PDB file of C-alpha atoms in Angstrom:
ATOM      1  CA  MET A   1    -132.448  -0.641  37.673  1.00 85.00           C
ATOM      2  CA  PRO A   2    -129.619  -2.876  36.464  1.00 91.00           C
ATOM      3  CA  GLU A   3    -126.122  -1.407  36.483  1.00 95.00           C
ATOM      4  CA  LEU A   4    -124.985  -0.617  32.941  1.00 96.00           C
ATOM      5  CA  VAL A   5    -121.708  -2.269  31.964  1.00 96.00           C
ATOM      6  CA  SER A   6    -119.402  -2.292  28.974  1.00 96.00           C
ATOM      7  CA  ILE A   7    -117.684  -5.513  27.895  1.00 96.00           C
ATOM      8  CA  PRO A   8    -114.156  -4.634  26.722  1.00 95.00           C
ATOM      9  CA  ILE A   9    -113.029  -8.273  26.629  1.00 96.00           C
ATOM     10  CA  ALA A  10    -115.157 -11.210  25.490  1.00 97.00           C
ATOM     11  CA  ILE A  11    -113.742 -14.570  24.409  1.00 97.00           C
ATOM     12  CA  VAL A  12    -115.666 -17.632  23.276  1.00 97.00           C
ATOM     13  CA  GLU A  13    -114.178 -21.118  23.022  1.00 98.00           C
ATOM     14  CA  ILE A  14    -115.928 -24.139  21.514  1.00 98.00           C
ATOM     15  CA  VAL A  15    -114.371 -27.605  21.576  1.00 98.00           C
ATOM     16  CA  ILE A  16    -115.856 -30.574  19.754  1.00 98.00           C
ATOM     17  CA  GLU A  17    -114.470 -33.870  21.019  1.00 97.00           C
ATOM     18  CA  TYR A  18    -114.857 -36.651  18.480  1.00 97.00           C
ATOM     19  CA  ALA A  19    -116.868 -39.733  19.376  1.00 96.00           C
ATOM     20  CA  ASN A  20    -113.811 -41.724  18.269  1.00 94.00           C
ATOM     21  CA  PRO A  21    -110.270 -40.401  17.616  1.00 92.00           C
ATOM     22  CA  SER A  22    -109.226 -40.238  13.966  1.00 90.00           C
ATOM     23  CA  MET A  23    -105.673 -41.427  13.409  1.00 87.00           C
ATOM     24  CA  LYS A  24    -106.071 -40.339   9.799  1.00 83.00           C
ATOM     25  CA  LEU A  25    -106.168 -36.742  10.985  1.00 87.00           C
ATOM     26  CA  LEU A  26    -102.948 -37.343  12.912  1.00 83.00           C
ATOM     27  CA  VAL A  27    -100.730 -38.793  10.174  1.00 80.00           C
ATOM     28  CA  ASP A  28    -102.372 -37.959   6.828  1.00 83.00           C
ATOM     29  CA  ARG A  29    -104.112 -34.603   6.903  1.00 88.00           C
ATOM     30  CA  ALA A  30    -102.973 -32.924   3.674  1.00 91.00           C
ATOM     31  CA  LYS A  31    -106.383 -33.227   1.998  1.00 92.00           C
ATOM     32  CA  VAL A  32    -108.177 -31.838   5.048  1.00 94.00           C
ATOM     33  CA  VAL A  33    -105.740 -28.933   5.383  1.00 95.00           C
ATOM     34  CA  ASP A  34    -106.111 -28.051   1.708  1.00 96.00           C
ATOM     35  CA  GLN A  35    -109.905 -28.120   1.865  1.00 96.00           C
ATOM     36  CA  LEU A  36    -110.071 -26.136   5.106  1.00 97.00           C
ATOM     37  CA  PHE A  37    -107.841 -23.471   3.583  1.00 97.00           C
ATOM     38  CA  ARG A  38    -110.209 -23.225   0.611  1.00 97.00           C
ATOM     39  CA  VAL A  39    -113.233 -23.037   2.916  1.00 97.00           C
ATOM     40  CA  PHE A  40    -111.680 -20.288   5.050  1.00 98.00           C
ATOM     41  CA  LYS A  41    -110.638 -18.187   2.028  1.00 97.00           C
ATOM     42  CA  GLN A  42    -113.928 -16.286   2.287  1.00 96.00           C
ATOM     43  CA  TRP A  43    -112.586 -14.856   5.560  1.00 97.00           C
ATOM     44  CA  ASP A  44    -109.316 -13.713   3.927  1.00 96.00           C
ATOM     45  CA  ILE A  45    -106.997 -16.371   5.289  1.00 97.00           C
ATOM     46  CA  LYS A  46    -103.397 -16.346   4.016  1.00 97.00           C
ATOM     47  CA  VAL A  47    -100.772 -19.099   3.847  1.00 96.00           C
ATOM     48  CA  ASP A  48     -98.907 -17.531   6.774  1.00 97.00           C
ATOM     49  CA  ASP A  49    -102.075 -17.890   8.854  1.00 98.00           C
ATOM     50  CA  VAL A  50    -101.735 -21.682   8.895  1.00 97.00           C
ATOM     51  CA  GLU A  51     -99.657 -23.216  11.683  1.00 96.00           C
ATOM     52  CA  VAL A  52     -98.741 -26.886  12.099  1.00 94.00           C
ATOM     53  CA  LEU A  53     -98.459 -27.835  15.779  1.00 92.00           C
ATOM     54  CA  GLN A  54     -96.100 -30.778  16.333  1.00 89.00           C
ATOM     55  CA  GLU A  55     -95.298 -30.476  20.032  1.00 88.00           C
ATOM     56  CA  GLY A  56     -97.022 -32.080  22.982  1.00 88.00           C
ATOM     57  CA  LYS A  57     -99.026 -35.274  23.186  1.00 90.00           C
ATOM     58  CA  PRO A  58    -100.506 -36.720  19.975  1.00 87.00           C
ATOM     59  CA  SER A  59    -103.940 -35.471  21.049  1.00 86.00           C
ATOM     60  CA  GLU A  60    -102.536 -31.917  21.247  1.00 89.00           C
ATOM     61  CA  GLN A  61    -100.918 -31.938  17.806  1.00 91.00           C
ATOM     62  CA  GLY A  62    -102.676 -30.713  14.710  1.00 94.00           C
ATOM     63  CA  VAL A  63    -103.153 -27.672  12.491  1.00 96.00           C
ATOM     64  CA  LYS A  64    -104.358 -24.194  13.454  1.00 97.00           C
ATOM     65  CA  PHE A  65    -105.986 -21.800  10.996  1.00 98.00           C
ATOM     66  CA  LYS A  66    -105.991 -18.147  12.033  1.00 98.00           C
ATOM     67  CA  LEU A  67    -108.470 -15.618  10.662  1.00 98.00           C
ATOM     68  CA  PRO A  68    -106.860 -12.322  11.775  1.00 97.00           C
ATOM     69  CA  LEU A  69    -109.623 -10.035  10.498  1.00 96.00           C
ATOM     70  CA  LYS A  70    -112.135 -11.979  12.585  1.00 97.00           C
ATOM     71  CA  ARG A  71    -109.795 -12.495  15.558  1.00 97.00           C
ATOM     72  CA  THR A  72    -110.697 -16.166  15.304  1.00 98.00           C
ATOM     73  CA  SER A  73    -108.759 -19.425  15.118  1.00 98.00           C
ATOM     74  CA  PHE A  74    -109.821 -22.965  14.234  1.00 98.00           C
ATOM     75  CA  PHE A  75    -107.715 -25.948  15.299  1.00 98.00           C
ATOM     76  CA  PHE A  76    -108.156 -29.601  14.460  1.00 97.00           C
ATOM     77  CA  GLY A  77    -106.322 -32.686  15.631  1.00 95.00           C
ATOM     78  CA  ALA A  78    -106.868 -36.415  15.936  1.00 93.00           C
ATOM     79  CA  ALA A  79    -109.181 -36.207  18.964  1.00 95.00           C
ATOM     80  CA  SER A  80    -110.950 -32.846  18.731  1.00 96.00           C
ATOM     81  CA  CYS A  81    -111.317 -29.489  17.025  1.00 97.00           C
ATOM     82  CA  LYS A  82    -111.526 -26.075  18.659  1.00 98.00           C
ATOM     83  CA  LEU A  83    -112.670 -22.595  17.706  1.00 98.00           C
ATOM     84  CA  ILE A  84    -111.603 -19.519  19.692  1.00 98.00           C
ATOM     85  CA  ARG A  85    -112.863 -16.008  18.979  1.00 97.00           C
ATOM     86  CA  ASP A  86    -111.686 -12.836  20.688  1.00 96.00           C
ATOM     87  CA  ASP A  87    -113.912  -9.761  20.808  1.00 90.00           C
ATOM     88  CA  ALA A  88    -116.899 -12.060  20.554  1.00 92.00           C
ATOM     89  CA  GLY A  89    -120.437 -10.761  20.903  1.00 91.00           C
ATOM     90  CA  TRP A  90    -123.991 -11.708  20.104  1.00 93.00           C
ATOM     91  CA  ASP A  91    -123.858  -9.390  17.105  1.00 92.00           C
ATOM     92  CA  THR A  92    -121.183 -11.680  15.608  1.00 93.00           C
ATOM     93  CA  ALA A  93    -122.651 -14.975  16.853  1.00 94.00           C
ATOM     94  CA  GLU A  94    -124.075 -15.902  13.453  1.00 94.00           C
ATOM     95  CA  GLU A  95    -120.725 -15.354  11.752  1.00 96.00           C
ATOM     96  CA  THR A  96    -118.912 -17.342  14.463  1.00 96.00           C
ATOM     97  CA  THR A  97    -121.350 -20.195  13.911  1.00 95.00           C
ATOM     98  CA  GLU A  98    -120.721 -20.038  10.154  1.00 96.00           C
ATOM     99  CA  ILE A  99    -116.952 -20.332  10.659  1.00 97.00           C
ATOM    100  CA  LEU A 100    -117.333 -23.246  13.071  1.00 97.00           C
ATOM    101  CA  ASN A 101    -119.816 -24.991  10.809  1.00 96.00           C
ATOM    102  CA  ALA A 102    -117.550 -24.581   7.766  1.00 96.00           C
ATOM    103  CA  GLY A 103    -114.627 -26.153   9.590  1.00 97.00           C
ATOM    104  CA  TRP A 104    -116.672 -28.916  11.167  1.00 97.00           C
ATOM    105  CA  LYS A 105    -118.412 -29.938   7.928  1.00 96.00           C
ATOM    106  CA  THR A 106    -115.010 -30.342   6.274  1.00 95.00           C
ATOM    107  CA  LEU A 107    -113.777 -32.606   9.069  1.00 95.00           C
ATOM    108  CA  VAL A 108    -116.937 -34.700   8.839  1.00 95.00           C
ATOM    109  CA  GLU A 109    -116.790 -35.024   5.056  1.00 93.00           C
ATOM    110  CA  ILE A 110    -113.074 -35.746   4.703  1.00 91.00           C
ATOM    111  CA  GLY A 111    -112.021 -36.974   8.145  1.00 89.00           C
ATOM    112  CA  ALA A 112    -115.181 -39.035   8.699  1.00 91.00           C
ATOM    113  CA  VAL A 113    -115.452 -37.873  12.319  1.00 94.00           C
ATOM    114  CA  GLU A 114    -118.600 -37.481  14.385  1.00 95.00           C
ATOM    115  CA  ALA A 115    -119.248 -35.351  17.445  1.00 96.00           C
ATOM    116  CA  GLY A 116    -119.068 -36.999  20.841  1.00 96.00           C
ATOM    117  CA  THR A 117    -119.146 -34.048  23.241  1.00 97.00           C
ATOM    118  CA  LEU A 118    -119.303 -30.309  22.661  1.00 97.00           C
ATOM    119  CA  LYS A 119    -117.723 -28.098  25.346  1.00 98.00           C
ATOM    120  CA  THR A 120    -118.120 -24.326  25.479  1.00 98.00           C
ATOM    121  CA  ALA A 121    -116.604 -21.508  27.515  1.00 98.00           C
ATOM    122  CA  ILE A 122    -117.391 -17.797  27.442  1.00 97.00           C
ATOM    123  CA  ALA A 123    -115.075 -15.423  29.319  1.00 98.00           C
ATOM    124  CA  LEU A 124    -116.329 -11.870  29.899  1.00 97.00           C
ATOM    125  CA  HIS A 125    -114.713  -8.858  31.552  1.00 97.00           C
ATOM    126  CA  LEU A 126    -117.394  -6.355  32.521  1.00 97.00           C
ATOM    127  CA  GLN A 127    -116.756  -2.729  33.481  1.00 96.00           C
ATOM    128  CA  PRO A 128    -119.541  -1.049  35.501  1.00 96.00           C
ATOM    129  CA  LYS A 129    -120.441   2.507  34.569  1.00 95.00           C
ATOM    130  CA  THR A 130    -121.021   3.886  38.075  1.00 94.00           C
ATOM    131  CA  LEU A 131    -120.616   1.255  40.808  1.00 94.00           C
ATOM    132  CA  PRO A 132    -117.417  -0.283  42.186  1.00 93.00           C
ATOM    133  CA  PHE A 133    -117.303  -3.890  40.963  1.00 92.00           C
ATOM    134  CA  ILE A 134    -117.324  -5.249  44.523  1.00 92.00           C
ATOM    135  CA  GLU A 135    -120.794  -3.775  45.033  1.00 91.00           C
ATOM    136  CA  LEU A 136    -122.055  -6.146  42.353  1.00 91.00           C
ATOM    137  CA  LEU A 137    -120.331  -9.118  43.969  1.00 89.00           C
ATOM    138  CA  ARG A 138    -121.232  -8.311  47.564  1.00 86.00           C
ATOM    139  CA  PRO A 139    -124.731  -9.885  47.433  1.00 83.00           C
ATOM    140  CA  LEU A 140    -123.089 -13.175  46.418  1.00 83.00           C
ATOM    141  CA  SER A 141    -120.991 -13.420  49.581  1.00 82.00           C
ATOM    142  CA  PRO A 142    -122.055 -16.301  51.871  1.00 78.00           C
ATOM    143  CA  ALA A 143    -123.859 -14.938  54.935  1.00 77.00           C
ATOM    144  CA  PRO A 144    -121.674 -16.793  57.490  1.00 80.00           C
ATOM    145  CA  PHE A 145    -118.545 -15.177  56.046  1.00 77.00           C
ATOM    146  CA  THR A 146    -119.903 -11.654  56.354  1.00 77.00           C
ATOM    147  CA  THR A 147    -120.091 -12.114  60.136  1.00 81.00           C
ATOM    148  CA  LEU A 148    -116.357 -12.779  60.446  1.00 82.00           C
ATOM    149  CA  ASP A 149    -115.331  -9.130  60.138  1.00 83.00           C
ATOM    150  CA  SER A 150    -117.155  -5.830  60.495  1.00 81.00           C
ATOM    151  CA  THR A 151    -115.186  -4.103  57.720  1.00 82.00           C
ATOM    152  CA  SER A 152    -116.247  -4.099  54.072  1.00 83.00           C
ATOM    153  CA  ILE A 153    -115.337  -6.964  51.771  1.00 83.00           C
ATOM    154  CA  LYS A 154    -112.696  -5.860  49.254  1.00 84.00           C
ATOM    155  CA  ALA A 155    -112.608  -8.928  47.008  1.00 85.00           C
ATOM    156  CA  LEU A 156    -114.786 -11.946  46.374  1.00 86.00           C
ATOM    157  CA  ALA A 157    -114.706 -14.944  44.049  1.00 90.00           C
ATOM    158  CA  ALA A 158    -117.309 -17.627  43.523  1.00 90.00           C
ATOM    159  CA  ILE A 159    -117.076 -20.930  41.643  1.00 93.00           C
ATOM    160  CA  VAL A 160    -120.131 -23.121  41.203  1.00 94.00           C
ATOM    161  CA  LYS A 161    -119.999 -26.467  39.405  1.00 96.00           C
ATOM    162  CA  TRP A 162    -122.822 -28.693  38.230  1.00 97.00           C
ATOM    163  CA  ASP A 163    -122.686 -31.965  36.309  1.00 96.00           C
ATOM    164  CA  LYS A 164    -122.244 -30.321  32.899  1.00 96.00           C
ATOM    165  CA  ARG A 165    -121.930 -26.675  33.799  1.00 97.00           C
ATOM    166  CA  ARG A 166    -119.492 -24.425  35.658  1.00 97.00           C
ATOM    167  CA  LEU A 167    -119.629 -20.752  36.590  1.00 97.00           C
ATOM    168  CA  THR A 168    -116.818 -18.527  37.844  1.00 96.00           C
ATOM    169  CA  VAL A 169    -117.355 -14.961  39.049  1.00 95.00           C
ATOM    170  CA  ASP A 170    -114.453 -12.818  40.266  1.00 94.00           C
ATOM    171  CA  GLY A 171    -112.847  -9.434  40.010  1.00 93.00           C
ATOM    172  CA  SER A 172    -111.079  -8.834  36.693  1.00 94.00           C
ATOM    173  CA  ALA A 173    -107.289  -8.911  36.625  1.00 92.00           C
ATOM    174  CA  GLN A 174    -107.257  -7.213  33.202  1.00 94.00           C
ATOM    175  CA  VAL A 175    -109.841  -4.431  33.404  1.00 94.00           C
ATOM    176  CA  ALA A 176    -109.834  -1.613  35.954  1.00 94.00           C
ATOM    177  CA  ASN A 177    -112.826  -1.858  38.277  1.00 94.00           C
ATOM    178  CA  GLY A 178    -113.819  -4.902  36.274  1.00 95.00           C
ATOM    179  CA  LEU A 179    -115.876  -7.996  36.910  1.00 95.00           C
ATOM    180  CA  PHE A 180    -114.847 -11.372  35.453  1.00 97.00           C
ATOM    181  CA  ILE A 181    -117.389 -14.000  34.481  1.00 97.00           C
ATOM    182  CA  ARG A 182    -116.559 -17.381  32.943  1.00 98.00           C
ATOM    183  CA  MET A 183    -119.415 -19.623  31.862  1.00 97.00           C
ATOM    184  CA  GLU A 184    -118.697 -23.215  30.867  1.00 98.00           C
ATOM    185  CA  ARG A 185    -121.244 -25.732  29.620  1.00 98.00           C
ATOM    186  CA  GLU A 186    -121.072 -29.199  28.065  1.00 98.00           C
ATOM    187  CA  PHE A 187    -123.495 -30.457  25.413  1.00 97.00           C
ATOM    188  CA  GLU A 188    -124.204 -33.800  23.803  1.00 95.00           C
ATOM    189  CA  GLY A 189    -122.733 -34.233  20.341  1.00 93.00           C
ATOM    190  CA  THR A 190    -126.235 -34.285  18.863  1.00 94.00           C
ATOM    191  CA  ALA A 191    -126.850 -30.631  19.799  1.00 95.00           C
ATOM    192  CA  THR A 192    -126.916 -28.220  16.871  1.00 93.00           C
ATOM    193  CA  PHE A 193    -124.791 -25.078  16.881  1.00 93.00           C
ATOM    194  CA  ILE A 194    -127.963 -22.985  16.907  1.00 92.00           C
ATOM    195  CA  GLU A 195    -129.246 -24.823  19.985  1.00 95.00           C
ATOM    196  CA  VAL A 196    -125.899 -24.300  21.695  1.00 95.00           C
ATOM    197  CA  ALA A 197    -125.911 -20.558  20.952  1.00 94.00           C
ATOM    198  CA  GLN A 198    -129.468 -20.177  22.217  1.00 95.00           C
ATOM    199  CA  GLN A 199    -128.645 -21.939  25.488  1.00 96.00           C
ATOM    200  CA  LEU A 200    -125.514 -19.857  26.027  1.00 96.00           C
ATOM    201  CA  LYS A 201    -127.519 -16.672  25.507  1.00 96.00           C
ATOM    202  CA  ARG A 202    -130.018 -17.842  28.133  1.00 96.00           C
ATOM    203  CA  ASP A 203    -127.135 -18.595  30.502  1.00 96.00           C
ATOM    204  CA  GLU A 204    -125.706 -15.102  30.059  1.00 96.00           C
ATOM    205  CA  ASP A 205    -129.081 -13.430  30.526  1.00 96.00           C
ATOM    206  CA  GLN A 206    -129.657 -15.472  33.689  1.00 95.00           C
ATOM    207  CA  ILE A 207    -126.297 -14.551  35.215  1.00 95.00           C
ATOM    208  CA  PHE A 208    -126.568 -10.864  34.281  1.00 96.00           C
ATOM    209  CA  ALA A 209    -129.987 -10.744  35.945  1.00 94.00           C
ATOM    210  CA  LEU A 210    -128.611 -12.466  39.049  1.00 92.00           C
ATOM    211  CA  ILE A 211    -125.754  -9.980  39.410  1.00 93.00           C
ATOM    212  CA  GLY A 212    -127.921  -7.046  38.385  1.00 94.00           C
ATOM    213  CA  VAL A 213    -126.145  -5.800  35.267  1.00 95.00           C
ATOM    214  CA  GLU A 214    -127.083  -4.966  31.715  1.00 95.00           C
ATOM    215  CA  GLU A 215    -124.785  -4.357  28.759  1.00 94.00           C
ATOM    216  CA  GLU A 216    -124.784  -0.772  27.530  1.00 91.00           C
ATOM    217  CA  LEU A 217    -125.445  -0.891  23.814  1.00 82.00           C
ATOM    218  CA  PRO A 218    -123.987   1.687  21.369  1.00 75.00           C
TER     219      PRO A 218
END
């Protein structure tokens, strides 16, 4: 039987890199900002939730919209836009997609941008119900390493990278007896948000099955 786990921390990050940078969004973004504010009003955004970022390289500058009630932010600049949601979950995936789609459609319509690459990252901190976290990681330890010492392994981290995918598994530094998983995947700009969400769900299911865990539902 899989080990039941809770997920006290879950963060999703989605970055859309434009096919071509938009200098218009760097120097003349008043119309975009105004329209994005109107679009995000349905999620109770306030004027104080808008932050203009003017430090760093030009590609890092832009405007961030914070949606406190949804623990979500949406940033856009001249080279990319980014959505980050804390306390993310598959029960809120549809809403997260709606927020991202609302922001992205505005950038396309007013900023005339198009998607080049879509990069995603999901960071999860899992807390096992009965087992020590290291027991879940132990099967992942490379066999040659286990022969180096007769005592039990106390910590283990694994990073695997493919062409457009990366996986990190480690002990959690934020949750007691916790397991940390970070899944990163890159998509072509032609992928739809629904296709992206479906693939990320398959990735999570695959990794949970590999480690032998299952989320405990309320």
